[in-house]
């Protein structure tokens, strides 16, 4: 078998304004970890969903300059002003209320690429279009700086996940055995990313060709599977959902606050968003680790040809082999919903409008005292982004040894894409 440098796949999750956390993780990799290793770690495959798709596109467009790309991404996040991203005037609020109580949005006019959504997000769309050097994505792919970029979106008509793939290499003909997931080769541009980031109900769906698409997180919020199928040997998975500790789960104060907030619509809406934007990361990683154990045990029991023999049969039966994979999972050590609530109560948001200021305060007060899930998806504020960047940097630093091992320099045997995640 031919040998090659291990291919590193970076997987970025969805979560609205929580995405600044991902920028902090990357900043650690490009800063402190690079100094420790004496080199910049190559990233070969980038996959993203929702806000992760926005970050993924930015990274793909700047991958030729790894030394500065993370700082540029963080600078972009720190410059955000929520009033420029989402329209929060009195007229916009009246429109949103009318839609919430049953009003119908105007039908899409010929040529439009946005439809529906409670919020007016023209500012966010303008920001995405202007902040990313889109033409550089294709250039970096053709010059070999990146192997592939993939973003996931949900097809409105069918509810299926569509994985849009931009690659200089031929896209694999076989994809997922899941009938609800398909892939398409594409020159990824603003519409693909905006479609992936269209938070259901809140942001307008986006037309690509003849169909509308919305947030890819409805079925694939942490897109590990596309990275594996595109050839990644090692995975850096960044998710945006805090995993509550046993102490937090048992905290009677937190539980009582949630019970008090339960009847409030915004509290329930935040929980509904969490449920809609499913995070299967733990399940996918557990499945990957179980496959690794099976391959290791088989090799020990039957010798070094075990993997070759079993993969010949698996390829015949299901069209894809399996192989050992490595992964490091970085996730928030603090509840970002709680951070959002505290941030607004401290008056840290960059807001000029009294209406917008009152709206954010009302959002914070309408949820649990120490968590604001809905608010945390919409708080596109540079100061809040700065706090999340710092959190992402600290959490990555806490896993420095694991990350250094993941990015170690060695060769591995050439294999086809494995099917280790659904």
CSV table of C-alpha atoms in Angstrom, one decimal:
chain,number,residue,atom,x,y,z
A,1,UNK,CA,0.0,0.0,0.0
A,2,UNK,CA,1.2,3.5,-0.7
A,3,UNK,CA,1.8,5.8,2.2
A,4,UNK,CA,0.7,9.4,2.7
A,5,UNK,CA,0.6,12.1,5.3
A,6,UNK,CA,-2.4,11.7,7.5
A,7,UNK,CA,-5.3,13.8,6.2
A,8,UNK,CA,-6.8,16.0,8.9
A,9,UNK,CA,-10.5,16.8,8.8
A,10,UNK,CA,-11.9,19.8,10.6
A,11,UNK,CA,-15.6,19.5,11.5
A,12,UNK,CA,-17.4,22.7,12.5
A,13,UNK,CA,-20.9,22.6,14.1
A,14,UNK,CA,-23.9,24.9,13.9
A,15,UNK,CA,-25.3,27.2,16.5
A,16,UNK,CA,-25.8,30.8,15.3
A,17,UNK,CA,-23.7,33.4,17.1
A,18,UNK,CA,-22.1,30.6,19.2
A,19,UNK,CA,-19.8,30.0,16.2
A,20,UNK,CA,-17.3,32.5,17.6
A,21,UNK,CA,-16.2,29.7,19.9
A,22,UNK,CA,-14.9,27.8,16.8
A,23,UNK,CA,-12.7,30.8,16.0
A,24,UNK,CA,-11.2,30.6,19.4
A,25,UNK,CA,-10.3,26.9,19.0
A,26,UNK,CA,-8.7,27.6,15.7
A,27,UNK,CA,-6.7,30.5,17.2
A,28,UNK,CA,-5.2,28.1,19.7
A,29,UNK,CA,-4.2,25.7,17.0
A,30,UNK,CA,-2.6,28.4,14.8
A,31,UNK,CA,-1.0,30.2,17.8
A,32,UNK,CA,0.1,28.2,20.8
A,33,UNK,CA,0.0,24.7,19.3
A,34,UNK,CA,1.9,25.9,16.2
A,35,UNK,CA,4.7,27.4,18.4
A,36,UNK,CA,4.9,24.1,20.4
A,37,UNK,CA,5.2,22.0,17.2
A,38,UNK,CA,7.4,24.4,15.4
A,39,UNK,CA,5.1,24.4,12.4
A,40,UNK,CA,1.6,25.0,11.2
A,41,UNK,CA,-0.6,21.9,11.2
A,42,UNK,CA,-2.1,21.3,7.7
A,43,UNK,CA,-5.9,21.0,7.5
A,44,UNK,CA,-6.9,19.0,4.4
A,45,UNK,CA,-10.7,18.7,4.6
A,46,UNK,CA,-13.1,21.2,6.2
A,47,UNK,CA,-16.8,20.4,6.7
A,48,UNK,CA,-19.3,22.7,8.3
A,49,UNK,CA,-23.0,23.2,9.1
A,50,UNK,CA,-24.9,26.4,9.8
A,51,UNK,CA,-22.6,28.9,11.3
A,52,UNK,CA,-19.9,26.2,11.0
A,53,UNK,CA,-20.4,26.5,7.2
A,54,UNK,CA,-19.6,30.2,7.4
A,55,UNK,CA,-16.5,29.6,9.4
A,56,UNK,CA,-15.6,26.7,7.1
A,57,UNK,CA,-15.9,28.8,4.0
A,58,UNK,CA,-13.7,31.5,5.5
A,59,UNK,CA,-11.0,29.0,6.4
A,60,UNK,CA,-11.1,27.4,3.0
A,61,UNK,CA,-10.7,30.8,1.4
A,62,UNK,CA,-7.7,31.7,3.6
A,63,UNK,CA,-6.1,28.3,4.1
A,64,UNK,CA,-3.0,29.3,2.1
A,65,UNK,CA,-2.0,31.7,5.0
A,66,UNK,CA,-2.4,29.5,8.1
A,67,UNK,CA,-0.2,31.9,10.2
A,68,UNK,CA,-2.7,34.7,10.0
A,69,UNK,CA,-6.1,33.1,9.1
A,70,UNK,CA,-7.2,32.5,12.7
A,71,UNK,CA,-6.4,36.0,13.8
A,72,UNK,CA,-8.3,37.3,10.7
A,73,UNK,CA,-11.3,35.1,11.6
A,74,UNK,CA,-11.4,36.3,15.2
A,75,UNK,CA,-11.0,39.9,14.1
A,76,UNK,CA,-14.1,39.5,11.9
A,77,UNK,CA,-16.1,38.0,14.7
A,78,UNK,CA,-15.0,40.7,17.2
A,79,UNK,CA,-16.2,43.5,14.8
A,80,UNK,CA,-19.8,42.3,14.8
A,81,UNK,CA,-22.7,44.6,15.7
A,82,UNK,CA,-26.0,42.9,16.1
A,83,UNK,CA,-28.0,45.8,14.8
A,84,UNK,CA,-26.1,45.6,11.5
A,85,UNK,CA,-26.6,41.8,11.3
A,86,UNK,CA,-30.3,41.5,12.2
A,87,UNK,CA,-32.9,44.3,11.7
A,88,UNK,CA,-34.3,45.2,15.1
A,89,UNK,CA,-36.3,48.4,14.5
A,90,UNK,CA,-39.9,48.9,15.6
A,91,UNK,CA,-41.1,48.2,12.1
A,92,UNK,CA,-39.1,45.0,11.9
A,93,UNK,CA,-40.6,43.8,15.2
A,94,UNK,CA,-44.1,44.5,14.1
A,95,UNK,CA,-43.4,42.4,10.9
A,96,UNK,CA,-42.0,39.6,13.0
A,97,UNK,CA,-45.0,39.6,15.4
A,98,UNK,CA,-47.4,39.5,12.4
A,99,UNK,CA,-45.7,36.5,11.0
A,100,UNK,CA,-45.6,34.8,14.4
A,101,UNK,CA,-49.3,35.1,14.9
A,102,UNK,CA,-50.2,33.6,11.5
A,103,UNK,CA,-49.4,36.2,8.8
A,104,UNK,CA,-48.1,34.9,5.5
A,105,UNK,CA,-44.9,36.1,4.0
A,106,UNK,CA,-45.1,37.5,0.5
A,107,UNK,CA,-44.6,34.8,-2.1
A,108,UNK,CA,-41.1,34.7,-3.6
A,109,UNK,CA,-40.8,36.9,-6.6
A,110,UNK,CA,-39.0,35.7,-9.8
A,111,UNK,CA,-35.3,35.8,-9.3
A,112,UNK,CA,-35.3,36.1,-5.5
A,113,UNK,CA,-33.2,33.7,-3.5
A,114,UNK,CA,-34.7,34.3,0.0
A,115,UNK,CA,-38.1,33.3,1.3
A,116,UNK,CA,-39.8,33.3,4.7
A,117,UNK,CA,-38.2,33.7,8.1
A,118,UNK,CA,-39.4,35.8,11.0
A,119,UNK,CA,-36.3,38.0,11.1
A,120,UNK,CA,-34.9,40.4,8.5
A,121,UNK,CA,-31.3,39.2,7.9
A,122,UNK,CA,-30.1,41.2,5.0
A,123,UNK,CA,-27.3,42.6,7.1
A,124,UNK,CA,-26.1,39.1,8.0
A,125,UNK,CA,-26.2,38.0,4.4
A,126,UNK,CA,-24.3,41.1,3.3
A,127,UNK,CA,-21.7,40.4,6.0
A,128,UNK,CA,-21.2,36.8,4.8
A,129,UNK,CA,-20.9,37.9,1.2
A,130,UNK,CA,-18.4,40.6,1.9
A,131,UNK,CA,-16.3,39.0,4.6
A,132,UNK,CA,-15.2,35.9,2.7
A,133,UNK,CA,-12.9,36.0,-0.4
A,134,UNK,CA,-15.0,33.5,-2.2
A,135,UNK,CA,-12.9,33.1,-5.4
A,136,UNK,CA,-10.0,32.0,-3.2
A,137,UNK,CA,-11.8,28.8,-2.3
A,138,UNK,CA,-11.5,27.3,-5.8
A,139,UNK,CA,-7.9,28.7,-6.1
A,140,UNK,CA,-6.8,27.0,-2.9
A,141,UNK,CA,-8.4,23.7,-4.0
A,142,UNK,CA,-6.7,23.8,-7.4
A,143,UNK,CA,-3.3,24.7,-5.9
A,144,UNK,CA,-3.5,21.8,-3.3
A,145,UNK,CA,-3.7,24.0,-0.2
A,146,UNK,CA,-7.0,22.1,0.6
A,147,UNK,CA,-8.4,18.8,-0.4
A,148,UNK,CA,-12.1,19.5,0.0
A,149,UNK,CA,-14.8,21.7,1.5
A,150,UNK,CA,-18.2,20.5,2.3
A,151,UNK,CA,-21.3,22.3,3.7
A,152,UNK,CA,-24.6,20.6,4.7
A,153,UNK,CA,-28.1,22.1,4.1
A,154,UNK,CA,-31.6,20.8,4.4
A,155,UNK,CA,-33.8,20.6,1.3
A,156,UNK,CA,-37.1,22.3,2.3
A,157,UNK,CA,-39.3,20.2,0.0
A,158,UNK,CA,-38.1,16.8,1.0
A,159,UNK,CA,-36.4,17.4,4.4
A,160,UNK,CA,-33.3,15.5,3.1
A,161,UNK,CA,-29.8,16.6,4.0
A,162,UNK,CA,-27.8,17.7,0.9
A,163,UNK,CA,-24.0,17.8,1.3
A,164,UNK,CA,-22.5,20.3,-1.1
A,165,UNK,CA,-18.9,19.4,-1.9
A,166,UNK,CA,-16.2,21.5,-3.5
A,167,UNK,CA,-13.1,19.6,-4.4
A,168,UNK,CA,-10.3,19.6,-7.0
A,169,UNK,CA,-10.5,15.8,-7.0
A,170,UNK,CA,-13.5,13.7,-8.3
A,171,UNK,CA,-16.3,13.5,-5.7
A,172,UNK,CA,-16.9,9.9,-4.5
A,173,UNK,CA,-19.7,8.4,-6.5
A,174,UNK,CA,-20.9,6.3,-3.5
A,175,UNK,CA,-22.0,8.3,-0.5
A,176,UNK,CA,-24.2,7.5,2.6
A,177,UNK,CA,-26.4,4.4,2.9
A,178,UNK,CA,-28.8,6.8,4.6
A,179,UNK,CA,-31.6,7.5,2.1
A,180,UNK,CA,-32.2,10.9,3.6
A,181,UNK,CA,-28.6,12.1,2.9
A,182,UNK,CA,-27.2,12.8,-0.6
A,183,UNK,CA,-24.2,14.7,-1.9
A,184,UNK,CA,-23.7,17.1,-4.8
A,185,UNK,CA,-20.6,18.5,-6.4
A,186,UNK,CA,-20.7,22.3,-6.3
A,187,UNK,CA,-18.5,25.5,-6.5
A,188,UNK,CA,-19.4,26.6,-3.0
A,189,UNK,CA,-20.4,30.2,-2.8
A,190,UNK,CA,-22.5,32.5,-0.6
A,191,UNK,CA,-25.8,30.9,-1.3
A,192,UNK,CA,-24.7,27.4,-0.2
A,193,UNK,CA,-23.4,28.8,3.1
A,194,UNK,CA,-26.4,31.1,3.7
A,195,UNK,CA,-28.7,28.1,3.1
A,196,UNK,CA,-26.7,26.0,5.6
A,197,UNK,CA,-26.9,28.8,8.1
A,198,UNK,CA,-30.7,29.6,7.7
A,199,UNK,CA,-31.8,28.9,11.3
A,200,UNK,CA,-35.3,27.3,10.9
A,201,UNK,CA,-38.2,29.7,11.4
A,202,UNK,CA,-36.0,32.6,12.2
A,203,UNK,CA,-33.9,33.1,9.0
A,204,UNK,CA,-35.2,33.0,5.4
A,205,UNK,CA,-34.7,29.8,3.4
A,206,UNK,CA,-32.3,30.3,0.4
A,207,UNK,CA,-32.9,29.2,-3.1
A,208,UNK,CA,-30.2,27.2,-4.9
A,209,UNK,CA,-31.1,26.4,-8.5
A,210,UNK,CA,-34.8,25.5,-8.4
A,211,UNK,CA,-35.1,24.5,-4.7
A,212,UNK,CA,-35.1,26.2,-1.3
A,213,UNK,CA,-32.8,25.1,1.5
A,214,UNK,CA,-32.6,25.8,5.2
A,215,UNK,CA,-30.3,25.0,8.1
A,216,UNK,CA,-28.3,21.8,7.7
A,217,UNK,CA,-28.3,21.2,11.4
A,218,UNK,CA,-31.8,19.7,11.3
A,219,UNK,CA,-30.3,16.4,10.4
A,220,UNK,CA,-26.5,16.9,10.4
A,221,UNK,CA,-25.4,19.5,12.9
A,222,UNK,CA,-21.9,18.1,13.3
A,223,UNK,CA,-20.8,16.8,9.9
A,224,UNK,CA,-18.3,14.1,10.7
A,225,UNK,CA,-19.5,11.7,8.1
A,226,UNK,CA,-18.7,13.9,5.1
A,227,UNK,CA,-15.1,14.5,6.3
A,228,UNK,CA,-14.6,10.7,6.7
A,229,UNK,CA,-16.0,9.9,3.3
A,230,UNK,CA,-13.8,12.6,1.7
A,231,UNK,CA,-10.7,10.8,3.1
A,232,UNK,CA,-9.9,12.2,6.5
A,233,UNK,CA,-7.7,9.9,8.7
A,234,UNK,CA,-7.9,12.2,11.8
A,235,UNK,CA,-10.7,14.4,12.9
A,236,UNK,CA,-10.8,17.6,14.9
A,237,UNK,CA,-14.5,18.0,15.9
A,238,UNK,CA,-15.7,21.3,17.4
A,239,UNK,CA,-19.2,21.3,18.7
A,240,UNK,CA,-21.1,24.2,20.3
A,241,UNK,CA,-23.3,22.4,22.9
A,242,UNK,CA,-22.2,22.3,26.5
A,243,UNK,CA,-22.5,18.9,28.1
A,244,UNK,CA,-23.9,19.4,31.6
A,245,UNK,CA,-21.8,17.9,34.4
A,246,UNK,CA,-23.5,15.7,37.1
A,247,UNK,CA,-23.2,18.6,39.5
A,248,UNK,CA,-25.0,20.9,37.1
A,249,UNK,CA,-27.7,18.3,36.5
A,250,UNK,CA,-28.2,17.9,40.2
A,251,UNK,CA,-28.2,21.6,41.1
A,252,UNK,CA,-31.6,22.3,42.6
A,253,UNK,CA,-31.4,26.0,41.8
A,254,UNK,CA,-30.8,25.5,38.1
A,255,UNK,CA,-33.6,23.0,37.9
A,256,UNK,CA,-36.0,25.3,39.8
A,257,UNK,CA,-35.2,28.2,37.4
A,258,UNK,CA,-36.0,26.0,34.5
A,259,UNK,CA,-39.3,25.0,36.0
A,260,UNK,CA,-40.3,28.6,36.6
A,261,UNK,CA,-39.3,29.6,33.0
A,262,UNK,CA,-41.0,26.6,31.4
A,263,UNK,CA,-44.3,28.3,30.5
A,264,UNK,CA,-42.5,31.2,28.8
A,265,UNK,CA,-42.6,30.8,25.0
A,266,UNK,CA,-39.1,32.1,24.4
A,267,UNK,CA,-37.7,29.6,26.9
A,268,UNK,CA,-39.5,26.8,25.1
A,269,UNK,CA,-38.4,28.2,21.7
A,270,UNK,CA,-34.8,28.0,22.8
A,271,UNK,CA,-35.2,24.4,23.9
A,272,UNK,CA,-36.9,23.7,20.6
A,273,UNK,CA,-33.9,25.1,18.7
A,274,UNK,CA,-31.6,22.9,20.7
A,275,UNK,CA,-33.7,19.9,19.9
A,276,UNK,CA,-34.0,20.8,16.2
A,277,UNK,CA,-30.3,21.4,15.8
A,278,UNK,CA,-29.4,17.9,16.8
A,279,UNK,CA,-25.9,17.1,18.1
A,280,UNK,CA,-25.0,13.4,17.4
A,281,UNK,CA,-21.3,14.0,18.1
A,282,UNK,CA,-21.1,11.7,21.2
A,283,UNK,CA,-22.9,8.9,19.4
A,284,UNK,CA,-20.8,9.2,16.2
A,285,UNK,CA,-17.6,9.3,18.2
A,286,UNK,CA,-18.7,6.3,20.3
A,287,UNK,CA,-19.5,4.4,17.1
A,288,UNK,CA,-16.1,5.3,15.6
A,289,UNK,CA,-14.3,4.1,18.7
A,290,UNK,CA,-16.2,0.8,18.7
A,291,UNK,CA,-15.2,0.2,15.1
A,292,UNK,CA,-11.6,0.9,16.0
A,293,UNK,CA,-11.8,-1.7,18.8
A,294,UNK,CA,-13.2,-4.3,16.4
A,295,UNK,CA,-10.5,-3.7,13.9
A,296,UNK,CA,-7.8,-3.9,16.6
A,297,UNK,CA,-9.2,-7.0,18.1
A,298,UNK,CA,-9.5,-8.7,14.7
A,299,UNK,CA,-5.9,-7.9,13.8
A,300,UNK,CA,-4.7,-9.3,17.1
A,301,UNK,CA,-6.8,-12.4,16.7
A,302,UNK,CA,-6.4,-13.2,13.0
A,303,UNK,CA,-3.2,-11.4,12.0
A,304,UNK,CA,-2.3,-8.3,9.9
A,305,UNK,CA,-4.4,-9.3,6.9
A,306,UNK,CA,-7.7,-9.2,8.9
A,307,UNK,CA,-8.5,-5.6,7.9
A,308,UNK,CA,-7.8,-6.3,4.2
A,309,UNK,CA,-10.0,-9.5,4.2
A,310,UNK,CA,-12.9,-8.0,6.1
A,311,UNK,CA,-12.9,-4.8,4.0
A,312,UNK,CA,-13.0,-6.8,0.7
A,313,UNK,CA,-16.2,-8.4,2.0
A,314,UNK,CA,-17.6,-5.1,3.4
A,315,UNK,CA,-17.0,-3.4,0.1
A,316,UNK,CA,-18.8,-6.2,-1.8
A,317,UNK,CA,-21.8,-6.0,0.6
A,318,UNK,CA,-22.2,-2.3,1.3
A,319,UNK,CA,-19.8,-0.5,-1.1
A,320,UNK,CA,-17.4,0.9,1.5
A,321,UNK,CA,-14.6,-0.4,3.8
A,322,UNK,CA,-13.8,0.6,7.3
A,323,UNK,CA,-10.5,1.7,8.9
A,324,UNK,CA,-9.1,3.0,12.1
A,325,UNK,CA,-9.7,6.7,12.7
A,326,UNK,CA,-8.5,9.2,15.4
A,327,UNK,CA,-10.5,12.1,16.7
A,328,UNK,CA,-10.3,14.9,19.3
A,329,UNK,CA,-13.5,16.5,20.4
A,330,UNK,CA,-13.5,20.1,21.7
A,331,UNK,CA,-16.7,21.4,23.2
A,332,UNK,CA,-17.7,24.3,25.5
A,333,UNK,CA,-16.8,23.9,29.1
A,334,UNK,CA,-19.5,26.4,30.0
A,335,UNK,CA,-23.1,26.8,29.0
A,336,UNK,CA,-23.2,29.4,26.2
A,337,UNK,CA,-26.8,30.1,26.9
A,338,UNK,CA,-25.9,31.0,30.4
A,339,UNK,CA,-23.0,33.2,29.2
A,340,UNK,CA,-25.4,35.0,26.8
A,341,UNK,CA,-27.9,35.7,29.6
A,342,UNK,CA,-25.1,37.1,31.9
A,343,UNK,CA,-23.6,39.1,29.0
A,344,UNK,CA,-26.9,41.0,28.3
A,345,UNK,CA,-27.6,41.6,32.0
A,346,UNK,CA,-24.1,43.1,32.4
A,347,UNK,CA,-25.0,45.6,29.6
A,348,UNK,CA,-22.0,44.5,27.4
A,349,UNK,CA,-23.8,44.5,24.0
A,350,UNK,CA,-22.9,47.1,21.4
A,351,UNK,CA,-26.4,48.6,20.9
A,352,UNK,CA,-27.4,52.1,20.1
A,353,UNK,CA,-31.1,51.7,19.6
A,354,UNK,CA,-33.3,51.8,22.6
A,355,UNK,CA,-35.7,49.3,20.9
A,356,UNK,CA,-33.0,46.8,20.3
A,357,UNK,CA,-31.6,47.2,23.8
A,358,UNK,CA,-35.1,46.5,25.3
A,359,UNK,CA,-35.6,43.6,23.0
A,360,UNK,CA,-32.3,41.9,24.1
A,361,UNK,CA,-33.2,42.5,27.7
A,362,UNK,CA,-36.6,41.0,27.2
A,363,UNK,CA,-35.1,38.0,25.5
A,364,UNK,CA,-32.8,37.5,28.5
A,365,UNK,CA,-35.6,38.0,31.0
A,366,UNK,CA,-38.0,35.7,29.2
A,367,UNK,CA,-35.8,32.6,29.5
A,368,UNK,CA,-34.3,31.0,32.6
A,369,UNK,CA,-32.4,33.3,34.9
A,370,UNK,CA,-29.0,31.7,34.1
A,371,UNK,CA,-29.5,30.5,30.5
A,372,UNK,CA,-30.8,32.0,27.3
A,373,UNK,CA,-30.6,29.5,24.5
A,374,UNK,CA,-32.6,31.4,22.0
A,375,UNK,CA,-30.6,34.6,22.7
A,376,UNK,CA,-27.3,32.7,22.4
A,377,UNK,CA,-28.2,31.8,18.8
A,378,UNK,CA,-28.9,35.4,17.8
A,379,UNK,CA,-26.4,37.4,19.8
A,380,UNK,CA,-24.1,38.5,16.9
A,381,UNK,CA,-22.2,41.0,19.0
A,382,UNK,CA,-18.5,41.5,18.9
A,383,UNK,CA,-18.0,41.7,22.6
A,384,UNK,CA,-19.9,38.5,23.1
A,385,UNK,CA,-17.9,36.9,20.3
A,386,UNK,CA,-14.8,38.0,22.1
A,387,UNK,CA,-15.9,36.1,25.3
A,388,UNK,CA,-16.6,33.0,23.2
A,389,UNK,CA,-13.3,33.2,21.4
A,390,UNK,CA,-11.5,33.3,24.7
A,391,UNK,CA,-13.6,30.3,25.9
A,392,UNK,CA,-12.7,28.3,22.8
A,393,UNK,CA,-9.0,29.1,23.2
A,394,UNK,CA,-9.0,28.0,26.9
A,395,UNK,CA,-10.9,24.8,26.1
A,396,UNK,CA,-8.5,23.9,23.3
A,397,UNK,CA,-5.6,24.7,25.6
A,398,UNK,CA,-7.0,22.3,28.2
A,399,UNK,CA,-6.7,19.5,25.5
A,400,UNK,CA,-3.2,20.6,24.2
A,401,UNK,CA,-1.7,17.2,24.6
A,402,UNK,CA,-4.5,15.5,22.7
A,403,UNK,CA,-4.3,18.1,19.9
A,404,UNK,CA,-0.5,17.8,19.6
A,405,UNK,CA,-0.9,14.0,19.3
A,406,UNK,CA,-3.6,14.4,16.7
A,407,UNK,CA,-1.5,16.8,14.6
A,408,UNK,CA,1.7,14.7,14.9
A,409,UNK,CA,3.7,14.2,11.7
A,410,UNK,CA,3.8,10.6,10.4
A,411,UNK,CA,2.7,8.6,7.4
A,412,UNK,CA,-0.2,6.2,7.3
A,413,UNK,CA,-1.2,3.5,4.7
A,414,UNK,CA,-3.4,4.7,1.9
A,415,UNK,CA,-7.0,3.5,2.3
A,416,UNK,CA,-10.4,4.4,0.9
A,417,UNK,CA,-12.9,6.5,2.8
A,418,UNK,CA,-14.4,4.7,5.8
A,419,UNK,CA,-18.0,4.7,6.9
A,420,UNK,CA,-17.4,5.3,10.6
A,421,UNK,CA,-20.2,7.9,11.2
A,422,UNK,CA,-23.7,8.0,10.1
